[in-house]
Amino acid sequence: MRARLWDFLGSMRLAISLLSILAIASAIGTLVKQNEPMVNYITQFGLFWAQWFAMLGIFDVYNQAWFLIILVFLLISTSVCLIRNTPKMLQDMRTFKHHTRTNSLRHLPEHSDWTSNESLDVLTQRNVRALQKHGYQVRAQENEAGVYIAAKRGRFNRIGYILTHLAIIVICIGGLMDSELSIRAQVHLFGKQPQANALSFAQVPTDGVLSTHTLSYRGDVKIPEGAVTDVVSLAYDQDHYLLQDLPFVLRLNKFMVDYYSTGMPKRFASEVTVQDKSTGESFNQTIEVNHPLRYKGVAVYQAGFDDGGSRLQLAVYPLSGTVAQPANIDATMYKNQPISFAGEPYTIEWRQFKPINVENLAEASGAPIDTTSAFAHAMSPASKVKTLKNVGPVIQFVLLDKAGQATEFRNYMVPVTLDGASVFLSGVRTDPNKDFLYLRIPADAEQSMGDFMRLRAALANTDMRTKAIQLYAKRMRETQQNNPLKGDELEKSLTEILNLFAQGGLQTVGESLQTKVPADQRDAVAQTVTRLLEGSLWELLQTARQADGLPVLVDNPDTGKFMRLAVVGLSDAFAYGSPVFVQLKGFDQVQASVLQMTRSPGQFWVYSGSLMLVLGTLAMTFIRERRVWLHIKPNGAVQHLTLAMSSTRRTFDYQHAWKTLCHAINPNMKHSERTSEYMPTKGDHEDDHA
């Protein structure tokens, strides 16, 4: 039973089967992104398949128990094969395999027989020199039956087989060393508890911190300027993590980043101080991409950068009511900000701040505004050509109402140019798996949103609306003598249009037209209503500016474009999903460096095994093992010669080598004589049995 198990473990069929399974698993691990949030896999594969793939470990292939077990069995199988066959191969490399029976040579596919009248000594010396000239090692034996010459070349071909098998063993050992076996062992055998709550590092209990003797690990840590860390967070699974204690304390003194003219980062580096925990010694070093810090078996790589808790100055504009002026507040990144509006409590969770933000901004397609879906149009700027441009600082935050409903926003600090107009952008989404939809607020002549917010507040003021309607009606009567609306009809129509727009934007106006206007007249009436709405809002803006002591605006193409965008922006604000608009006014940046901490003792062995695999493959491919035998048997005054050759691979170049060798040994022999098929005779059988 033990012998059968030994043969099974060392069999080629088992090794090939294990290699095939590992190759398929590795291909899956390459094609499917590993250790992503579960929601990403649900989005990509659907809930049903994502659950099945998670059960099979597809999303973390290399740390699955079945993968590691297969790796161990492959290691055992290859080791058994190497133990069984290496002594034989080494012995075979040293021996010349003397054939003492001429008949056995005649059974080889490549053999030849001929006779010669030269003496035995002359034939022996000449043929030994000929074989040596062709790169063969030669051994000659003489006895009463004649001279037996054995030659070989390419003996190191067997080293290729040994190296390839040894390479698989070394790579498997390296892979096991760099796996999470040591982490899993500490959890299952030494009482370490993966953490589920998002606590600060200082609050994590001791059973959630791994020993400094952990064999291998990989994790990321974000360090703000001036901060220190001596631990790194390791993802245990989709919902849990562990802290890894480091053998040193790392302090980020300064983070440096350089940019291209487009705003893309060109170089970023971290100036750090490392202090050894055991000795107290410290030193300084700069970490850059491709220039990691290596200390006590831990490699620290520059992985990226992020915000480290910048201080923000913000203007909070109300999107309802008659107040146009914003409330100024201060905030700190990653610290929740409670606010109150109209007696309702809200909480802002600051998620991201980027002082330099490169976006693909291109000229929009120029499609006309569809008033029935103005919100969708304004939130989806179209672009044909990619144009990378730095659009300035951006803040990203989540607004929570008292019921816990979350809406995520992405607001730009400075206006950007889209469709030939300068606008403030604010992205909004309620589902983190979907893209942002963008609200456009037109910038005024001072590149601010003052006029827009002034117009919004005036639209909510009944008195201002009435005054603007009267001014616009008066102007229309003065400039349009043939106006079909007479007396109070004009004021009533303008009042109804503005009231509808103030209640729900263009969508409310459109719904009213659908119910009151016949279908064949709607297009013409819609054009008239749009013109009256823009004119009324123009007078409303002028009225609001005068109320604030500002000069009236000049009616020109720029202000006309502003008013058209303002109409769409005011309409879209009803679907914005927030009672306020948060604008970034200033900031004091605090940068943070994202560093990757790795310990991979198996890396050297994997690289060594890969080199051995390459060398072994080259040895098997280009080193051809060939063995040659020449028997010279005297028969009176005539010498009978038998030449034979064998090789592990009978390739085309092997056949050519056989012909060349035959010509070198006996130039006068015909080709047909060199490759004659041998049919044993009765005497041969007797000689063989003897």
XYZ file of C-alpha atoms in Angstrom:
690
model
C 0.000 0.000 0.000
C 2.819 2.386 0.874
C 4.578 1.661 -2.413
C 1.376 2.264 -4.395
C 0.833 5.601 -2.631
C 4.459 6.555 -3.333
C 4.013 5.716 -7.020
C 0.737 7.648 -7.194
C 2.224 10.777 -5.612
C 5.180 10.685 -8.004
C 3.144 9.929 -11.114
C 3.161 12.310 -14.046
C -0.632 12.090 -14.401
C -1.168 13.540 -10.921
C 1.350 16.332 -11.472
C -0.162 17.306 -14.828
C -3.685 17.266 -13.369
C -2.667 19.504 -10.476
C -0.807 21.867 -12.801
C -3.857 22.109 -15.064
C -6.166 22.992 -12.161
C -3.722 25.600 -10.875
C -3.370 27.075 -14.379
C -7.148 27.425 -14.724
C -7.463 28.950 -11.244
C -4.612 31.377 -11.944
C -6.233 32.406 -15.224
C -9.477 33.138 -13.367
C -7.555 35.112 -10.748
C -5.939 37.145 -13.530
C -9.136 37.866 -15.455
C -11.329 38.634 -12.418
C -10.181 41.489 -10.193
C -9.390 40.133 -6.764
C -10.514 41.455 -3.351
C -12.889 44.094 -4.726
C -15.970 45.181 -2.732
C -18.833 42.719 -3.107
C -21.075 45.389 -4.586
C -18.692 45.661 -7.561
C -19.058 41.951 -8.304
C -22.847 42.131 -7.962
C -22.880 44.968 -10.490
C -20.641 43.010 -12.880
C -22.084 39.486 -12.604
C -25.503 39.931 -11.015
C -26.596 38.855 -7.536
C -27.087 35.148 -8.344
C -23.702 34.496 -9.957
C -21.853 36.826 -7.580
C -23.047 34.740 -4.629
C -21.995 31.485 -6.299
C -18.609 32.881 -7.311
C -18.081 34.133 -3.753
C -18.839 30.649 -2.381
C -16.268 29.144 -4.755
C -13.677 31.735 -3.774
C -13.349 33.190 -7.270
C -12.882 36.699 -5.859
C -9.892 35.687 -3.697
C -8.477 32.697 -5.543
C -4.907 32.688 -4.282
C -5.849 32.535 -0.586
C -8.511 29.850 -0.838
C -7.949 26.643 1.121
C -8.482 24.471 -1.961
C -5.902 26.469 -3.936
C -3.300 26.124 -1.183
C -4.049 22.394 -0.763
C -3.538 21.818 -4.501
C -0.299 23.793 -4.260
C 0.882 21.569 -1.390
C 0.016 18.370 -3.285
C 1.826 19.640 -6.364
C 4.843 20.349 -4.158
C 4.696 16.814 -2.717
C 4.153 15.167 -6.112
C 7.042 17.001 -7.765
C 9.307 16.344 -4.770
C 8.572 12.601 -4.896
C 9.236 12.558 -8.638
C 12.529 14.410 -8.141
C 13.624 12.123 -5.279
C 12.863 9.013 -7.317
C 14.464 10.044 -10.591
C 17.360 12.381 -9.743
C 19.792 9.620 -8.641
C 19.021 7.676 -11.817
C 19.543 10.741 -14.007
C 22.824 11.648 -12.310
C 24.038 8.077 -12.633
C 22.982 8.033 -16.275
C 24.951 11.243 -16.921
C 28.123 9.604 -15.611
C 27.840 6.233 -17.356
C 28.616 5.430 -21.000
C 26.293 2.403 -21.298
C 28.727 -0.015 -22.895
C 26.903 -2.497 -25.112
C 28.862 -5.788 -25.053
C 26.517 -7.442 -27.523
C 26.691 -6.377 -31.117
C 23.241 -7.784 -31.818
C 21.608 -5.291 -29.454
C 23.015 -2.396 -31.546
C 21.460 -3.845 -34.679
C 18.015 -3.458 -33.121
C 18.410 0.334 -32.914
C 16.738 2.346 -35.737
C 20.026 4.039 -36.684
C 22.769 1.430 -37.202
C 25.191 0.384 -39.896
C 27.497 -2.597 -40.619
C 30.546 -2.800 -42.858
C 33.963 -4.422 -43.073
C 37.486 -3.058 -43.368
C 40.945 -4.474 -44.153
C 42.727 -1.994 -41.851
C 44.244 -3.149 -38.598
C 42.331 -3.095 -35.321
C 44.594 -0.433 -33.753
C 44.381 1.904 -36.752
C 40.602 1.671 -36.878
C 40.314 2.255 -33.132
C 42.544 5.334 -33.066
C 41.017 6.933 -36.162
C 37.416 6.446 -35.035
C 38.108 7.682 -31.499
C 39.597 10.877 -32.958
C 36.628 11.267 -35.334
C 34.137 10.981 -32.467
C 36.066 13.417 -30.313
C 36.226 15.863 -33.215
C 32.413 15.837 -33.323
C 32.207 16.749 -29.640
C 31.708 13.305 -28.119
C 33.225 11.965 -24.930
C 34.699 8.582 -25.765
C 35.460 5.436 -23.807
C 37.073 2.406 -25.529
C 37.364 -1.126 -24.139
C 39.281 -3.997 -25.672
C 38.968 -7.689 -24.967
C 39.464 -10.961 -26.761
C 36.303 -10.361 -28.862
C 37.397 -6.948 -30.195
C 37.149 -3.232 -29.358
C 33.986 -1.702 -27.907
C 33.789 2.098 -28.248
C 31.042 4.058 -26.378
C 30.596 7.820 -26.905
C 28.120 10.440 -25.698
C 27.430 14.162 -25.914
C 24.760 16.479 -24.391
C 24.777 14.754 -21.039
C 23.655 17.987 -19.333
C 20.290 17.583 -21.035
C 19.251 15.690 -17.898
C 20.116 18.746 -15.809
C 17.239 20.462 -17.636
C 14.775 17.887 -16.325
C 16.137 18.246 -12.806
C 16.053 22.059 -12.924
C 12.463 22.233 -14.216
C 11.193 19.894 -11.501
C 13.222 21.703 -8.847
C 11.875 25.041 -10.155
C 8.279 23.903 -9.579
C 9.170 22.911 -6.023
C 10.908 26.221 -5.301
C 8.059 28.276 -6.820
C 5.473 26.339 -4.792
C 7.459 26.928 -1.592
C 7.747 30.634 -2.423
C 4.024 30.837 -3.170
C 3.147 29.193 0.154
C 5.518 31.513 2.009
C 3.845 34.575 0.441
C 0.306 33.349 1.030
C -1.913 34.249 3.980
C -1.193 30.965 5.767
C 0.595 32.713 8.625
C -2.299 35.178 9.042
C -4.944 32.449 8.947
C -2.903 30.381 11.406
C -2.842 33.252 13.916
C -6.627 33.594 13.616
C -7.466 29.882 13.907
C -4.715 28.766 16.272
C -3.671 31.788 18.340
C -6.951 33.593 19.015
C -6.642 36.629 16.748
C -10.032 38.189 15.961
C -10.748 39.947 12.627
C -12.418 43.310 13.214
C -15.683 44.402 11.601
C -16.121 47.907 13.030
C -14.403 50.915 11.494
C -12.366 51.959 14.523
C -9.314 54.153 14.731
C -6.087 52.183 14.937
C -5.643 53.121 18.601
C -9.065 51.666 19.477
C -8.487 48.225 17.931
C -8.099 45.614 20.719
C -4.917 43.604 21.063
C -6.548 40.438 19.672
C -7.085 42.340 16.435
C -3.353 43.094 16.026
C -1.051 40.510 14.424
C 2.437 39.724 15.659
C 5.515 41.299 14.078
C 6.588 37.719 13.256
C 3.853 37.300 10.628
C 5.585 35.586 7.717
C 3.984 37.558 4.884
C 1.382 40.300 4.427
C 0.352 43.173 2.161
C -1.661 46.239 3.153
C -2.107 49.962 2.567
C -1.914 52.824 5.026
C -2.665 56.528 4.595
C -0.453 58.887 6.614
C -1.119 62.657 6.768
C 1.850 65.010 6.864
C 3.304 65.136 10.377
C 1.563 61.897 11.461
C 3.158 58.587 12.470
C 2.126 54.942 12.197
C 3.488 51.637 13.412
C 0.683 49.402 12.089
C -0.899 48.672 8.724
C -4.442 47.498 7.986
C -4.827 44.123 6.265
C -8.074 43.036 4.587
C -9.081 39.632 6.006
C -12.209 39.247 3.882
C -14.920 41.426 2.383
C -16.124 42.667 5.785
C -13.240 42.226 8.232
C -9.708 43.456 8.726
C -6.699 42.963 10.999
C -3.903 45.285 12.027
C -0.331 44.217 11.427
C 2.224 45.440 13.928
C 5.357 46.803 12.225
C 8.899 46.469 13.588
C 9.388 50.241 13.213
C 7.598 53.573 13.526
C 7.127 55.546 10.305
C 6.653 59.325 10.301
C 5.689 61.304 7.202
C 7.658 64.540 7.310
C 6.616 65.927 3.922
C 4.744 64.818 0.852
C 5.807 66.217 -2.514
C 3.945 66.073 -5.818
C 4.758 67.606 -9.210
C 2.278 67.976 -12.052
C 2.284 68.147 -15.826
C 0.786 71.186 -17.525
C -2.499 69.270 -17.928
C -2.716 68.751 -14.166
C -1.832 65.047 -14.221
C 0.626 64.044 -11.484
C 4.177 63.639 -12.794
C 6.084 62.687 -9.662
C 5.133 62.165 -6.056
C 7.350 61.206 -3.167
C 7.307 60.930 0.623
C 10.044 62.118 2.952
C 9.835 59.822 5.975
C 11.659 59.103 9.208
C 11.984 55.467 10.288
C 12.598 54.610 13.948
C 13.424 51.061 14.986
C 11.204 49.888 17.847
C 13.800 47.619 19.422
C 16.931 49.787 19.184
C 15.484 53.290 18.950
C 17.743 54.121 16.012
C 16.258 56.294 13.272
C 17.080 57.418 9.753
C 15.493 59.481 6.985
C 14.638 58.322 3.484
C 12.605 59.476 0.477
C 10.128 56.962 -0.932
C 9.184 57.266 -4.590
C 7.482 55.104 -7.190
C 9.911 52.278 -8.072
C 12.187 53.380 -5.189
C 10.736 51.695 -2.096
C 12.010 51.688 1.460
C 13.216 48.272 2.654
C 13.849 47.666 6.323
C 13.752 44.508 8.458
C 12.097 42.464 5.722
C 9.332 45.020 5.123
C 9.124 46.884 1.817
C 7.309 50.237 1.807
C 6.104 51.337 -1.636
C 4.705 54.700 -2.737
C 1.193 53.702 -3.836
C -0.539 57.069 -4.210
C -1.696 60.116 -2.299
C -4.886 61.497 -0.812
C -6.195 64.242 1.394
C -4.992 64.185 4.970
C -7.760 66.265 6.600
C -7.694 69.617 4.810
C -9.567 72.532 6.358
C -12.316 73.884 4.090
C -14.067 77.253 3.887
C -17.549 76.862 2.425
C -20.514 78.960 1.314
C -23.907 77.283 1.805
C -26.585 78.752 -0.501
C -30.271 78.028 0.225
C -32.213 76.591 -2.707
C -35.597 77.640 -1.356
C -36.970 80.728 0.326
C -36.260 84.382 -0.342
C -32.718 84.546 1.057
C -29.985 84.764 -1.571
C -26.914 85.266 0.592
C -25.006 82.152 1.668
C -24.056 81.052 5.161
C -20.286 80.725 5.610
C -19.070 77.642 7.475
C -15.749 75.914 8.122
C -15.215 72.160 7.890
C -12.475 69.552 8.123
C -12.238 66.648 5.721
C -13.499 63.300 7.054
C -15.242 64.997 10.025
C -19.046 65.002 9.840
C -20.654 68.451 9.624
C -24.126 68.946 11.178
C -26.218 71.700 9.559
C -29.802 72.852 9.889
C -32.071 74.323 7.225
C -35.706 75.363 7.603
C -35.756 73.682 11.007
C -34.677 70.313 9.596
C -31.393 68.712 10.728
C -28.898 67.414 8.154
C -25.439 65.889 8.317
C -22.663 66.307 5.755
C -20.082 63.514 5.495
C -16.995 64.824 3.724
C -15.697 62.025 1.487
C -13.060 63.498 -0.842
C -11.180 66.679 -1.590
C -8.893 67.128 -4.609
C -7.199 70.492 -5.134
C -6.180 69.469 -8.664
C -8.719 67.594 -10.709
C -8.139 66.485 -14.312
C -11.345 65.941 -16.279
C -12.217 65.169 -19.893
C -13.873 68.415 -20.946
C -14.729 68.862 -24.620
C -17.126 70.908 -26.665
C -20.655 69.597 -26.227
C -22.624 68.263 -29.133
C -24.752 71.406 -29.321
C -28.064 69.510 -29.263
C -31.093 71.753 -28.612
C -32.545 71.808 -25.122
C -35.514 69.513 -24.737
C -37.830 71.357 -22.351
C -39.685 68.137 -21.503
C -36.495 66.601 -20.069
C -34.427 69.617 -19.200
C -33.036 68.035 -16.044
C -31.661 65.011 -17.906
C -30.124 67.260 -20.548
C -28.446 69.584 -18.080
C -27.082 66.725 -15.983
C -25.534 64.874 -18.939
C -23.035 67.082 -20.782
C -22.099 65.405 -24.055
C -18.600 65.419 -25.502
C -17.182 64.113 -28.756
C -13.431 64.620 -28.335
C -11.420 63.889 -25.204
C -9.739 66.979 -23.820
C -7.908 66.575 -20.503
C -7.921 69.737 -18.440
C -7.374 70.710 -14.835
C -10.717 72.070 -13.640
C -9.514 73.041 -10.190
C -10.521 71.928 -6.692
C -13.390 69.489 -6.201
C -15.180 68.357 -3.059
C -17.228 65.199 -2.733
C -19.644 64.692 0.153
C -22.791 62.875 1.255
C -25.822 64.718 2.628
C -27.886 62.748 5.158
C -31.352 63.835 6.220
C -32.901 62.987 9.581
C -34.306 59.731 8.158
C -30.819 58.661 7.070
C -31.477 59.029 3.337
C -28.164 59.733 1.601
C -27.457 61.788 -1.500
C -23.923 62.120 -2.795
C -22.616 65.322 -4.380
C -19.505 66.311 -6.294
C -19.053 70.093 -6.503
C -16.473 72.088 -8.423
C -14.977 75.180 -6.828
C -14.446 77.253 -9.977
C -16.574 77.463 -13.123
C -15.675 75.425 -16.182
C -16.441 76.107 -19.821
C -19.026 73.823 -21.420
C -20.886 74.514 -24.659
C -19.099 77.851 -24.826
C -20.513 78.995 -21.479
C -18.938 79.321 -18.038
C -20.874 77.191 -15.546
C -20.544 75.801 -12.033
C -20.961 72.022 -11.969
C -22.494 69.944 -9.229
C -22.765 66.187 -9.628
C -25.498 64.321 -7.781
C -26.430 60.664 -7.344
C -28.397 58.560 -4.886
C -26.831 55.242 -5.924
C -23.045 54.896 -5.477
C -22.966 52.346 -8.311
C -24.230 54.864 -10.869
C -22.528 57.818 -12.506
C -23.043 61.382 -11.377
C -25.633 63.537 -13.116
C -24.533 67.159 -13.322
C -26.419 70.344 -12.548
C -25.142 73.434 -14.400
C -25.343 76.833 -12.722
C -24.300 79.661 -15.070
C -21.568 81.990 -13.848
C -22.280 85.732 -14.015
C -19.956 88.457 -15.259
C -17.979 88.288 -11.972
C -17.526 84.483 -12.448
C -19.694 83.836 -9.408
C -23.129 82.366 -8.867
C -24.398 85.585 -7.255
C -26.834 86.547 -10.038
C -28.210 83.003 -10.278
C -28.855 82.778 -6.541
C -30.246 86.331 -6.572
C -32.675 85.329 -9.326
C -33.659 82.145 -7.498
C -34.463 84.065 -4.292
C -36.423 86.698 -6.240
C -38.442 83.955 -7.939
C -39.592 82.841 -4.483
C -40.574 86.427 -3.556
C -44.183 87.167 -4.570
C -43.765 90.919 -4.416
C -40.698 90.888 -6.635
C -42.450 88.619 -9.136
C -45.395 91.030 -9.297
C -43.113 94.008 -9.813
C -41.125 92.254 -12.528
C -44.309 91.216 -14.331
C -45.577 94.789 -14.343
C -42.278 96.105 -15.707
C -42.124 93.474 -18.418
C -45.759 93.986 -19.417
C -45.189 97.722 -19.672
C -42.118 97.210 -21.835
C -43.970 94.821 -24.118
C -46.814 97.298 -24.651
C -44.305 99.992 -25.512
C -42.339 97.883 -27.968
C -45.058 95.626 -29.397
C -48.084 97.590 -30.607
C -49.749 94.541 -32.174
C -49.622 92.356 -29.060
C -52.753 90.157 -29.070
C -52.962 90.258 -25.267
C -54.739 93.450 -24.169
C -55.470 95.020 -20.792
C -54.939 92.754 -17.814
C -54.662 89.614 -19.955
C -50.913 90.068 -20.402
C -50.250 90.454 -16.646
C -52.480 87.442 -15.896
C -50.654 85.261 -18.432
C -47.238 86.304 -17.168
C -48.323 85.753 -13.573
C -49.592 82.252 -14.361
C -46.372 81.329 -16.221
C -44.087 82.593 -13.436
C -46.197 80.973 -10.732
C -46.078 77.617 -12.510
C -42.327 77.928 -13.041
C -41.799 78.889 -9.388
C -43.712 75.793 -8.300
C -41.844 73.164 -10.325
C -39.804 74.583 -13.167
C -40.187 73.787 -16.833
C -41.771 70.427 -16.144
C -44.730 72.058 -14.367
C -45.118 74.572 -17.193
C -45.045 71.783 -19.765
C -47.650 69.724 -17.892
C -49.952 72.757 -17.827
C -49.595 73.221 -21.583
C -50.448 69.587 -22.222
C -53.713 69.889 -20.304
C -54.842 73.292 -21.622
C -53.518 73.549 -25.194
C -54.593 71.347 -28.125
C -51.837 69.147 -29.482
C -51.660 70.883 -32.870
C -51.033 74.266 -31.196
C -48.578 73.260 -28.469
C -45.353 73.929 -30.353
C -46.304 77.481 -31.214
C -47.675 78.175 -27.754
C -44.549 76.630 -26.119
C -42.301 79.007 -28.078
C -44.382 81.984 -26.952
C -44.406 80.809 -23.335
C -40.616 80.273 -23.372
C -40.081 83.800 -24.707
C -42.412 85.301 -22.089
C -40.731 83.273 -19.326
C -37.233 84.400 -20.261
C -38.386 88.025 -20.523
C -40.115 87.929 -17.158
C -37.088 86.346 -15.481
C -34.828 88.963 -17.085
C -36.906 91.731 -15.518
C -36.952 89.786 -12.238
C -33.148 89.629 -12.205
C -32.888 93.351 -12.931
C -35.330 94.057 -10.101
C -33.318 91.897 -7.691
C -30.060 93.587 -8.637
C -31.581 97.038 -8.098
C -32.825 95.892 -4.693
C -29.243 94.971 -3.805
C -27.936 98.319 -5.057
C -26.308 96.850 -8.186
C -26.464 98.367 -11.673
C -28.798 96.880 -14.277
C -27.372 94.465 -16.814
C -26.977 95.266 -20.492
C -29.032 93.131 -22.858
C -26.462 91.452 -25.127
C -25.622 87.925 -26.401
C -23.660 87.059 -23.237
C -26.474 87.996 -20.895
C -28.936 86.277 -23.232
C -26.945 83.018 -22.973
C -26.785 83.465 -19.202
C -30.578 83.771 -18.994
C -31.175 80.658 -21.121
C -28.873 78.614 -18.904
C -30.394 80.154 -15.785
C -33.877 79.054 -16.864
C -32.672 75.455 -17.229
C -30.638 75.640 -14.014
C -33.581 76.986 -11.973
C -35.787 74.250 -13.369
C -33.235 71.515 -12.586
C -32.770 72.793 -9.028
C -36.204 71.355 -8.147
C -34.807 67.857 -8.776
C -31.407 68.525 -7.225
C -32.134 66.547 -4.064
C -30.714 69.036 -1.534
C -32.173 72.113 0.198
C -28.787 73.856 -0.103
C -25.953 74.262 -2.561
C -22.491 73.919 -1.011
C -19.707 75.857 -2.721
C -16.043 75.597 -1.825
C -14.643 79.090 -1.255
C -11.170 78.311 0.108
C -9.036 75.634 1.763
C -5.898 74.910 3.748
C -4.559 71.722 2.240
C -3.176 68.866 4.325
C -1.733 66.112 2.140
C -1.466 62.430 2.956
C 0.678 59.726 1.430
C -0.744 56.292 0.620
C 1.931 53.676 1.259
C 1.824 49.960 0.643
C 3.558 47.792 3.240
C 4.549 44.314 2.129
C 6.502 41.453 3.565
C 7.159 38.722 1.016
C 9.967 36.340 1.989
C 8.921 33.995 -0.807
C 9.668 36.574 -3.480
C 13.321 35.547 -3.724
C 12.385 31.889 -4.060
C 9.753 32.570 -6.704
C 12.271 34.574 -8.737
C 14.911 31.868 -8.243
C 12.461 29.167 -9.274
C 11.480 31.144 -12.359
C 15.139 31.466 -13.353
C 15.644 27.730 -12.822
C 12.577 27.016 -14.934
C 13.947 29.120 -17.785
C 17.397 27.524 -17.596
C 15.922 24.043 -17.374
C 13.651 24.627 -20.349
C 16.559 25.983 -22.373
C 18.679 22.991 -21.421
C 16.010 20.508 -22.507
C 15.356 22.430 -25.730
C 18.862 23.128 -26.982
C 21.031 20.412 -25.402
C 20.547 17.188 -27.347
C 21.701 13.998 -25.661
C 23.141 11.498 -28.147
C 24.928 8.205 -27.594
C 27.062 6.364 -30.135
C 28.465 2.840 -30.085
C 31.066 1.356 -32.423
C 31.989 -2.319 -32.201
C 35.109 -3.498 -34.084
C 35.385 -7.271 -34.233
C 38.327 -8.965 -36.001
C 37.486 -11.834 -38.365
C 40.827 -13.063 -39.660
C 42.422 -10.311 -41.763
C 39.094 -8.465 -42.031
C 37.564 -6.262 -39.321
C 33.790 -6.226 -38.942
C 32.427 -2.848 -37.760
C 28.958 -2.061 -36.336
C 27.963 1.584 -35.713
C 24.756 2.679 -33.898
C 23.278 5.898 -32.485
C 20.380 6.713 -30.166
C 18.812 9.871 -28.731
C 15.879 10.851 -26.539
C 14.472 12.852 -29.497
C 14.756 11.656 -33.089
C 14.422 15.073 -34.702
C 15.474 16.287 -38.142
C 18.834 17.519 -36.881
C 19.352 14.142 -35.222
C 18.963 12.394 -38.584
C 21.395 14.882 -40.108
C 23.893 14.220 -37.297
C 23.635 10.488 -37.926
C 24.430 10.884 -41.616
C 27.329 13.224 -40.846
C 28.765 10.784 -38.310
C 28.465 7.873 -40.708
C 30.398 9.822 -43.339
C 33.098 10.746 -40.789
C 33.536 7.143 -39.620
C 33.465 5.527 -43.066
C 33.573 8.021 -45.979
C 33.522 5.191 -48.552
C 30.289 3.657 -47.299
C 27.194 4.196 -49.411
C 24.133 5.851 -47.920
C 22.085 2.691 -48.328
C 24.649 0.767 -46.316
C 24.596 3.248 -43.440
C 20.902 2.848 -42.681
C 20.402 -0.814 -43.548
C 17.656 -2.612 -41.715
C 19.081 -5.535 -39.837
C 17.336 -8.917 -39.817
C 18.832 -11.139 -37.144
C 20.150 -14.515 -38.243
C 20.346 -17.764 -36.409
C 23.939 -17.139 -35.439
C 23.040 -13.749 -34.063
C 20.420 -15.252 -31.790
C 22.902 -17.773 -30.551
C 25.422 -14.991 -29.869
C 22.779 -12.991 -28.045
C 21.758 -15.840 -25.788
C 25.397 -16.693 -25.157
